[in-house]
Amino acid sequence: MPAARTVLLTGAAGGLGTLMRELLPAYGYELRLLDVRPVEGAPDAITADLADLDALREAVRGVDAIIHLAGISLEAPFEKILKANIEGTYHLYEAARQEGVGRVVFASSNHAVGFTPRPEGDAPLPPESLIPVHTPRRPDTFYGLSKSFGEDLAQFYWDKHGLETVSVRIGSCFAEPTSVRMLSVWMSPADGARLFHAALTAQGVGHTVVYGSSANTRLWWDLTSARALGYEPQDDSEPYAEKLIAEQGELDPSDPAHNHLGGPFVTDPPIWPY
Ligand code: NAI
Ligand code: 15L
């Protein structure tokens, strides 16, 4: 375990933030929490909007690293995405730079490459068929576009200012996979915590892009760069396969919502409700 390190967790009231609040303290982190909404059960959490650079500067002051989860996590009109995810992530990096924070773990998304055709073939796919991290970005939504911007912003802050980032293109991090697509892209919460811990502790990451998923039998993408950080996924979605396929059927290779990495985001994305 590392010596207690203070980490700012943005988006702490959200689904992933709630999971990480439960799991990361066991790795020895002291979490400072931030969200625009109140964080249930955490009266000390900082309530701040990513639009507020001064509040972000105060929030990041003295932390060792930041896990940046806050933002719009589904599709939304461009103007909303611009404010929360593009300007908001810029404000977060600017606050980190001004306060001398050395590392960010950025919650990117598979939707930065969502229009990439999914690899064909029977699972498990051979390594050469897996989608590499350096595949050209092909956002499937304004949301995915904002994650693509976030990865570029991270690269820029590394090149220009020496601020390190691990950009994690998260697949689907929920308690259980709930669709046949998720059998390929699921990241168990426990593996999510393992990956964030690796991203916080690996030496000399510069700007590293990784996919975030468990060691799924039906994996579509290459976890080499994640493993190089020291990430050793322990879970596999396969025990859920029989039930999900019986309920939903196999993926249809002629359906655009089934034959791209981004799944339904390429045709009928879920919309941010607020
Ligand atoms: P979520 O929607 O449950 O949580 C996002 C949180 O960000 C919310 O609590 C919200 O109040 C907060 N937030 C939104 N706008 C804000 C602003 N302007 N200022 C401060 N806080 C703001 O999303 P979830 O599932 O927890 O995802 C967390 C992050 O991980 C998001 O950035 C999402 O794009 C990314 N991600 C999540 C995946 C998943 O499977 N859960 C998959 C891929 C990426
Ligand atoms: C995401 O980026 C979303 O934030 C999350 O809610 C899921 O929809 C996930 O992608 C996914 O692709 O399943």
Short mmCIF file of C-alpha atoms and ligand atoms in Angstrom, two decimals:
data_model
loop_
_atom_site.label_atom_id
_atom_site.label_comp_id
_atom_site.label_asym_id
_atom_site.label_seq_id
_atom_site.Cartn_x
_atom_site.Cartn_y
_atom_site.Cartn_z
CA MET A 1 0.00 0.00 0.00
CA PRO A 2 1.24 3.51 -0.73
CA ALA A 3 1.66 6.03 2.06
CA ALA A 4 -1.64 7.86 2.52
CA ARG A 5 -1.99 10.09 -0.50
CA THR A 6 -4.67 12.69 -0.89
CA VAL A 7 -6.65 12.40 -4.09
CA LEU A 8 -9.38 14.74 -5.29
CA LEU A 9 -12.28 12.70 -6.68
CA THR A 10 -14.47 14.86 -8.93
CA GLY A 11 -17.92 13.56 -9.81
CA ALA A 12 -18.08 11.94 -6.37
CA ALA A 13 -21.90 11.93 -6.30
CA GLY A 14 -22.16 9.93 -9.53
CA GLY A 15 -22.35 6.20 -10.12
CA LEU A 16 -18.65 5.59 -10.61
CA GLY A 17 -17.74 8.15 -7.96
CA THR A 18 -19.91 6.33 -5.43
CA LEU A 19 -18.25 3.01 -6.28
CA MET A 20 -14.75 4.48 -6.02
CA ARG A 21 -15.55 6.19 -2.72
CA GLU A 22 -16.23 2.75 -1.34
CA LEU A 23 -13.27 0.94 -2.90
CA LEU A 24 -10.30 3.30 -3.08
CA PRO A 25 -9.75 4.00 0.64
CA ALA A 26 -8.67 0.34 1.04
CA TYR A 27 -5.66 1.21 -1.17
CA GLY A 28 -4.61 3.85 1.35
CA TYR A 29 -6.00 6.97 -0.30
CA GLU A 30 -7.55 9.87 1.51
CA LEU A 31 -10.25 11.14 -0.81
CA ARG A 32 -11.30 14.73 -1.10
CA LEU A 33 -14.72 14.76 -2.78
CA LEU A 34 -16.20 17.25 -5.25
CA ASP A 35 -19.43 17.40 -7.20
CA VAL A 36 -21.92 20.00 -8.34
CA ARG A 37 -24.53 17.97 -6.44
CA PRO A 38 -24.45 17.08 -2.75
CA VAL A 39 -22.60 13.82 -2.10
CA GLU A 40 -24.79 11.51 -0.04
CA GLY A 41 -23.26 10.64 3.32
CA ALA A 42 -20.35 13.05 2.85
CA PRO A 43 -21.12 16.41 4.45
CA ASP A 44 -17.51 17.55 3.94
CA ALA A 45 -17.65 17.11 0.16
CA ILE A 46 -16.97 20.23 -1.84
CA THR A 47 -19.98 21.44 -3.79
CA ALA A 48 -18.62 23.18 -6.87
CA ASP A 49 -19.25 23.47 -10.58
CA LEU A 50 -16.48 22.79 -13.09
CA ALA A 51 -17.27 26.27 -14.44
CA ASP A 52 -15.78 27.81 -11.28
CA LEU A 53 -12.00 27.97 -11.70
CA ASP A 54 -11.43 29.63 -8.32
CA ALA A 55 -13.35 26.87 -6.54
CA LEU A 56 -11.38 24.25 -8.44
CA ARG A 57 -8.08 25.87 -7.49
CA GLU A 58 -9.06 25.73 -3.86
CA ALA A 59 -10.27 22.13 -4.24
CA VAL A 60 -7.04 20.85 -5.79
CA ARG A 61 -4.70 22.76 -3.48
CA GLY A 62 -2.42 20.31 -1.67
CA VAL A 63 -3.65 17.09 -3.26
CA ASP A 64 -1.21 14.56 -4.71
CA ALA A 65 -3.40 13.65 -7.66
CA ILE A 66 -6.87 14.02 -9.15
CA ILE A 67 -9.32 11.43 -10.45
CA HIS A 68 -11.50 13.45 -12.79
CA LEU A 69 -14.91 11.83 -13.20
CA ALA A 70 -17.16 14.91 -13.13
CA GLY A 71 -19.08 15.92 -16.19
CA ILE A 72 -21.91 14.92 -18.47
CA SER A 73 -21.68 11.15 -18.87
CA LEU A 74 -24.13 10.64 -21.74
CA GLU A 75 -25.09 12.47 -24.93
CA ALA A 76 -26.35 16.06 -24.64
CA PRO A 77 -26.72 19.19 -26.79
CA PHE A 78 -23.32 20.54 -27.82
CA GLU A 79 -23.65 23.71 -25.72
CA LYS A 80 -24.06 21.68 -22.53
CA ILE A 81 -21.17 19.36 -23.41
CA LEU A 82 -19.03 22.40 -24.22
CA LYS A 83 -19.60 23.93 -20.80
CA ALA A 84 -19.32 20.87 -18.55
CA ASN A 85 -16.91 18.56 -20.36
CA ILE A 86 -14.78 20.78 -22.59
CA GLU A 87 -14.51 24.06 -20.67
CA GLY A 88 -14.94 22.19 -17.37
CA THR A 89 -12.06 19.81 -18.05
CA TYR A 90 -9.91 22.73 -19.19
CA HIS A 91 -10.66 24.50 -15.89
CA LEU A 92 -9.71 21.36 -13.96
CA TYR A 93 -6.36 21.11 -15.76
CA GLU A 94 -5.70 24.81 -15.38
CA ALA A 95 -6.42 24.57 -11.63
CA ALA A 96 -4.10 21.55 -11.39
CA ARG A 97 -1.34 23.36 -13.25
CA GLN A 98 -1.66 26.54 -11.21
CA GLU A 99 -1.60 24.59 -7.93
CA GLY A 100 1.24 22.26 -8.95
CA VAL A 101 -0.67 18.96 -8.94
CA GLY A 102 1.44 16.36 -10.72
CA ARG A 103 -1.04 13.84 -12.02
CA VAL A 104 -4.61 13.47 -13.28
CA VAL A 105 -6.46 10.26 -13.98
CA PHE A 106 -8.97 11.29 -16.62
CA ALA A 107 -12.21 9.37 -17.13
CA SER A 108 -12.21 9.16 -20.90
CA SER A 109 -14.62 6.79 -22.58
CA ASN A 110 -14.89 4.10 -25.20
CA HIS A 111 -17.11 6.63 -26.99
CA ALA A 112 -13.99 8.59 -28.03
CA VAL A 113 -13.50 5.66 -30.45
CA GLY A 114 -17.14 4.57 -30.61
CA PHE A 115 -17.46 4.61 -34.41
CA THR A 116 -14.62 2.09 -34.70
CA PRO A 117 -16.00 -1.20 -36.07
CA ARG A 118 -15.82 -3.90 -33.45
CA PRO A 119 -13.42 -6.70 -34.28
CA GLU A 120 -14.92 -9.79 -35.87
CA GLY A 121 -14.24 -13.38 -34.91
CA ASP A 122 -14.86 -15.86 -32.16
CA ALA A 123 -13.90 -15.05 -28.59
CA PRO A 124 -11.33 -14.94 -27.26
CA LEU A 125 -9.88 -12.85 -30.07
CA PRO A 126 -6.17 -13.23 -30.84
CA PRO A 127 -4.06 -10.25 -29.67
CA GLU A 128 -3.56 -8.98 -33.22
CA SER A 129 -7.34 -8.58 -33.66
CA LEU A 130 -7.81 -6.44 -30.54
CA ILE A 131 -8.33 -2.68 -31.06
CA PRO A 132 -5.13 -0.87 -30.05
CA VAL A 133 -5.08 2.37 -28.04
CA HIS A 134 -3.51 4.18 -30.99
CA THR A 135 -6.47 3.44 -33.27
CA PRO A 136 -7.68 6.74 -34.80
CA ARG A 137 -10.24 8.40 -32.58
CA ARG A 138 -13.76 8.18 -33.97
CA PRO A 139 -16.18 9.79 -31.51
CA ASP A 140 -19.75 8.57 -31.75
CA THR A 141 -21.45 11.57 -30.07
CA PHE A 142 -20.74 15.13 -28.90
CA TYR A 143 -20.09 13.36 -25.59
CA GLY A 144 -17.44 11.12 -27.21
CA LEU A 145 -16.01 14.19 -28.93
CA SER A 146 -15.54 15.83 -25.53
CA LYS A 147 -13.61 12.79 -24.32
CA SER A 148 -11.44 12.97 -27.43
CA PHE A 149 -10.80 16.63 -26.56
CA GLY A 150 -9.97 15.63 -23.00
CA GLU A 151 -7.32 13.20 -24.22
CA ASP A 152 -5.79 15.94 -26.41
CA LEU A 153 -5.92 18.38 -23.51
CA ALA A 154 -4.11 15.84 -21.35
CA GLN A 155 -1.41 15.37 -23.99
CA PHE A 156 -1.01 19.15 -24.27
CA TYR A 157 -0.66 19.67 -20.52
CA TRP A 158 1.98 16.93 -20.45
CA ASP A 159 3.95 18.30 -23.40
CA LYS A 160 3.63 21.94 -22.39
CA HIS A 161 3.57 21.81 -18.59
CA GLY A 162 4.81 18.36 -17.51
CA LEU A 163 1.46 17.52 -15.89
CA GLU A 164 0.99 13.75 -16.15
CA THR A 165 -2.27 12.01 -17.07
CA VAL A 166 -3.55 8.51 -17.51
CA SER A 167 -6.59 8.72 -19.80
CA VAL A 168 -8.79 5.70 -19.09
CA ARG A 169 -11.17 4.87 -21.93
CA ILE A 170 -13.67 3.23 -19.64
CA GLY A 171 -15.94 0.60 -21.15
CA SER A 172 -18.94 0.03 -18.85
CA CYS A 173 -18.21 0.17 -15.13
CA PHE A 174 -21.27 -1.03 -13.29
CA ALA A 175 -21.89 -3.69 -10.65
CA GLU A 176 -22.83 -6.21 -13.36
CA PRO A 177 -22.95 -6.29 -17.16
CA THR A 178 -26.54 -5.75 -18.35
CA SER A 179 -26.22 -6.20 -22.12
CA VAL A 180 -24.53 -8.56 -24.54
CA ARG A 181 -22.26 -5.70 -25.64
CA MET A 182 -21.16 -5.22 -22.04
CA LEU A 183 -19.83 -8.79 -22.02
CA SER A 184 -17.01 -7.32 -24.11
CA VAL A 185 -16.56 -3.89 -22.52
CA TRP A 186 -17.47 -4.42 -18.84
CA MET A 187 -15.12 -3.31 -16.10
CA SER A 188 -16.07 -4.63 -12.68
CA PRO A 189 -15.95 -1.99 -9.94
CA ALA A 190 -13.15 -3.93 -8.21
CA ASP A 191 -11.10 -3.92 -11.42
CA GLY A 192 -11.93 -0.22 -11.83
CA ALA A 193 -10.36 0.46 -8.43
CA ARG A 194 -7.33 -1.69 -9.39
CA LEU A 195 -6.91 0.28 -12.59
CA PHE A 196 -7.27 3.69 -10.93
CA HIS A 197 -4.75 2.61 -8.29
CA ALA A 198 -2.30 1.53 -11.01
CA ALA A 199 -2.88 4.83 -12.84
CA LEU A 200 -2.16 6.78 -9.66
CA THR A 201 1.02 4.90 -8.72
CA ALA A 202 2.82 3.88 -11.95
CA GLN A 203 6.04 5.80 -12.52
CA GLY A 204 6.68 8.07 -15.49
CA VAL A 205 3.35 7.83 -17.28
CA GLY A 206 3.63 11.11 -19.21
CA HIS A 207 0.32 10.94 -21.01
CA THR A 208 -0.75 7.31 -21.28
CA VAL A 209 -4.01 6.14 -22.83
CA VAL A 210 -5.49 2.85 -21.66
CA TYR A 211 -8.72 0.96 -22.11
CA GLY A 212 -10.61 0.30 -18.92
CA SER A 213 -12.19 -3.12 -18.70
CA SER A 214 -11.94 -6.43 -16.94
CA ALA A 215 -10.18 -9.44 -18.43
CA ASN A 216 -13.31 -10.38 -20.35
CA THR A 217 -13.25 -13.51 -22.49
CA ARG A 218 -15.10 -11.47 -25.16
CA LEU A 219 -12.75 -8.47 -24.93
CA TRP A 220 -12.59 -6.20 -28.03
CA TRP A 221 -9.61 -4.03 -27.15
CA ASP A 222 -6.02 -4.32 -26.12
CA LEU A 223 -5.21 -3.97 -22.40
CA THR A 224 -1.41 -3.93 -22.93
CA SER A 225 -0.95 -0.26 -21.98
CA ALA A 226 -3.13 -0.74 -18.89
CA ARG A 227 -1.16 -3.82 -17.84
CA ALA A 228 2.07 -1.86 -18.36
CA LEU A 229 0.92 0.43 -15.51
CA GLY A 230 0.77 -2.63 -13.24
CA TYR A 231 -2.97 -3.27 -13.73
CA GLU A 232 -3.89 -6.92 -13.28
CA PRO A 233 -7.62 -7.38 -13.90
CA GLN A 234 -9.17 -10.16 -11.86
CA ASP A 235 -12.69 -10.34 -13.26
CA ASP A 236 -14.37 -11.63 -16.43
CA SER A 237 -17.96 -11.02 -17.57
CA GLU A 238 -18.28 -14.56 -18.94
CA PRO A 239 -20.38 -15.96 -16.04
CA TYR A 240 -23.12 -13.50 -17.14
CA ALA A 241 -23.01 -14.54 -20.81
CA GLU A 242 -25.47 -17.41 -20.93
CA LYS A 243 -28.27 -15.48 -19.23
CA LEU A 244 -27.75 -12.24 -21.19
CA ILE A 245 -27.57 -14.00 -24.55
CA ALA A 246 -30.68 -16.07 -23.75
CA GLU A 247 -32.56 -12.85 -22.94
CA GLN A 248 -31.20 -10.57 -25.68
CA GLY A 249 -29.75 -12.80 -28.41
CA GLU A 250 -26.28 -12.60 -29.92
CA LEU A 251 -25.00 -9.31 -31.39
CA ASP A 252 -26.21 -8.84 -34.99
CA PRO A 253 -23.15 -8.14 -37.20
CA SER A 254 -25.33 -6.16 -39.67
CA ASP A 255 -26.80 -3.81 -37.04
CA PRO A 256 -24.80 -0.56 -36.63
CA ALA A 257 -25.74 -0.49 -32.95
CA HIS A 258 -24.10 -3.88 -32.56
CA ASN A 259 -21.10 -3.70 -34.88
CA HIS A 260 -19.31 -0.62 -33.50
CA LEU A 261 -17.38 -0.28 -30.24
CA GLY A 262 -19.80 2.41 -29.08
CA GLY A 263 -22.87 0.19 -29.41
CA PRO A 264 -26.17 2.10 -29.23
CA PHE A 265 -24.35 5.43 -28.88
CA VAL A 266 -23.73 5.36 -32.67
CA THR A 267 -27.45 5.19 -33.49
CA ASP A 268 -29.60 6.14 -30.52
CA PRO A 269 -27.44 7.42 -27.68
CA PRO A 270 -28.84 7.70 -24.16
CA ILE A 271 -29.48 11.36 -23.39
CA TRP A 272 -28.27 13.21 -20.29
CA PRO A 273 -31.50 13.86 -18.37
CA TYR A 274 -30.64 17.16 -16.65
P1 NAI B 1 -22.51 10.06 -13.55
O1 NAI B 1 -23.33 10.86 -14.49
O2 NAI B 1 -23.21 9.11 -12.64
O3 NAI B 1 -21.63 11.04 -12.65
C1 NAI B 1 -21.10 12.24 -13.12
C2 NAI B 1 -21.06 13.23 -11.97
O4 NAI B 1 -20.50 14.44 -12.45
C3 NAI B 1 -22.45 13.54 -11.40
O5 NAI B 1 -22.48 13.29 -10.02
C4 NAI B 1 -22.64 15.00 -11.71
O6 NAI B 1 -23.36 15.71 -10.71
C5 NAI B 1 -21.22 15.50 -11.83
N1 NAI B 1 -21.13 16.69 -12.67
C6 NAI B 1 -21.72 16.88 -13.88
N2 NAI B 1 -21.47 18.11 -14.33
C7 NAI B 1 -20.70 18.71 -13.40
C8 NAI B 1 -20.13 19.99 -13.29
N3 NAI B 1 -20.31 20.92 -14.25
N4 NAI B 1 -19.41 20.28 -12.21
C9 NAI B 1 -19.22 19.36 -11.22
N5 NAI B 1 -19.75 18.12 -11.26
C10 NAI B 1 -20.49 17.80 -12.34
O7 NAI B 1 -21.42 9.30 -14.44
P2 NAI B 1 -20.54 8.03 -14.06
O8 NAI B 1 -21.13 6.85 -14.68
O9 NAI B 1 -20.28 8.05 -12.61
O10 NAI B 1 -19.20 8.36 -14.85
C11 NAI B 1 -18.16 9.10 -14.26
C12 NAI B 1 -17.20 9.55 -15.35
O11 NAI B 1 -16.68 8.42 -16.03
C13 NAI B 1 -17.85 10.44 -16.41
O12 NAI B 1 -16.90 11.41 -16.82
C14 NAI B 1 -18.13 9.49 -17.55
O13 NAI B 1 -18.12 10.15 -18.79
C15 NAI B 1 -16.96 8.51 -17.42
N6 NAI B 1 -17.30 7.19 -17.93
C16 NAI B 1 -18.11 6.36 -17.20
C17 NAI B 1 -18.41 5.10 -17.66
C18 NAI B 1 -19.19 4.14 -16.84
O14 NAI B 1 -19.31 2.99 -17.25
N7 NAI B 1 -19.75 4.53 -15.69
C19 NAI B 1 -17.92 4.64 -18.98
C20 NAI B 1 -17.08 5.60 -19.67
C21 NAI B 1 -16.78 6.81 -19.14
C1 15L B 2 -20.12 5.80 -21.11
O1 15L B 2 -19.24 6.55 -21.50
C2 15L B 2 -21.18 6.25 -20.17
O2 15L B 2 -20.74 7.28 -19.32
C3 15L B 2 -21.74 5.10 -19.35
O3 15L B 2 -22.93 5.53 -18.71
C4 15L B 2 -22.04 3.90 -20.23
O4 15L B 2 -23.06 4.22 -21.12
C5 15L B 2 -20.78 3.49 -20.99
O5 15L B 2 -20.20 4.56 -21.67
C6 15L B 2 -21.02 2.38 -22.01
O6 15L B 2 -20.52 2.47 -23.13
O7 15L B 2 -21.68 1.40 -21.66
#
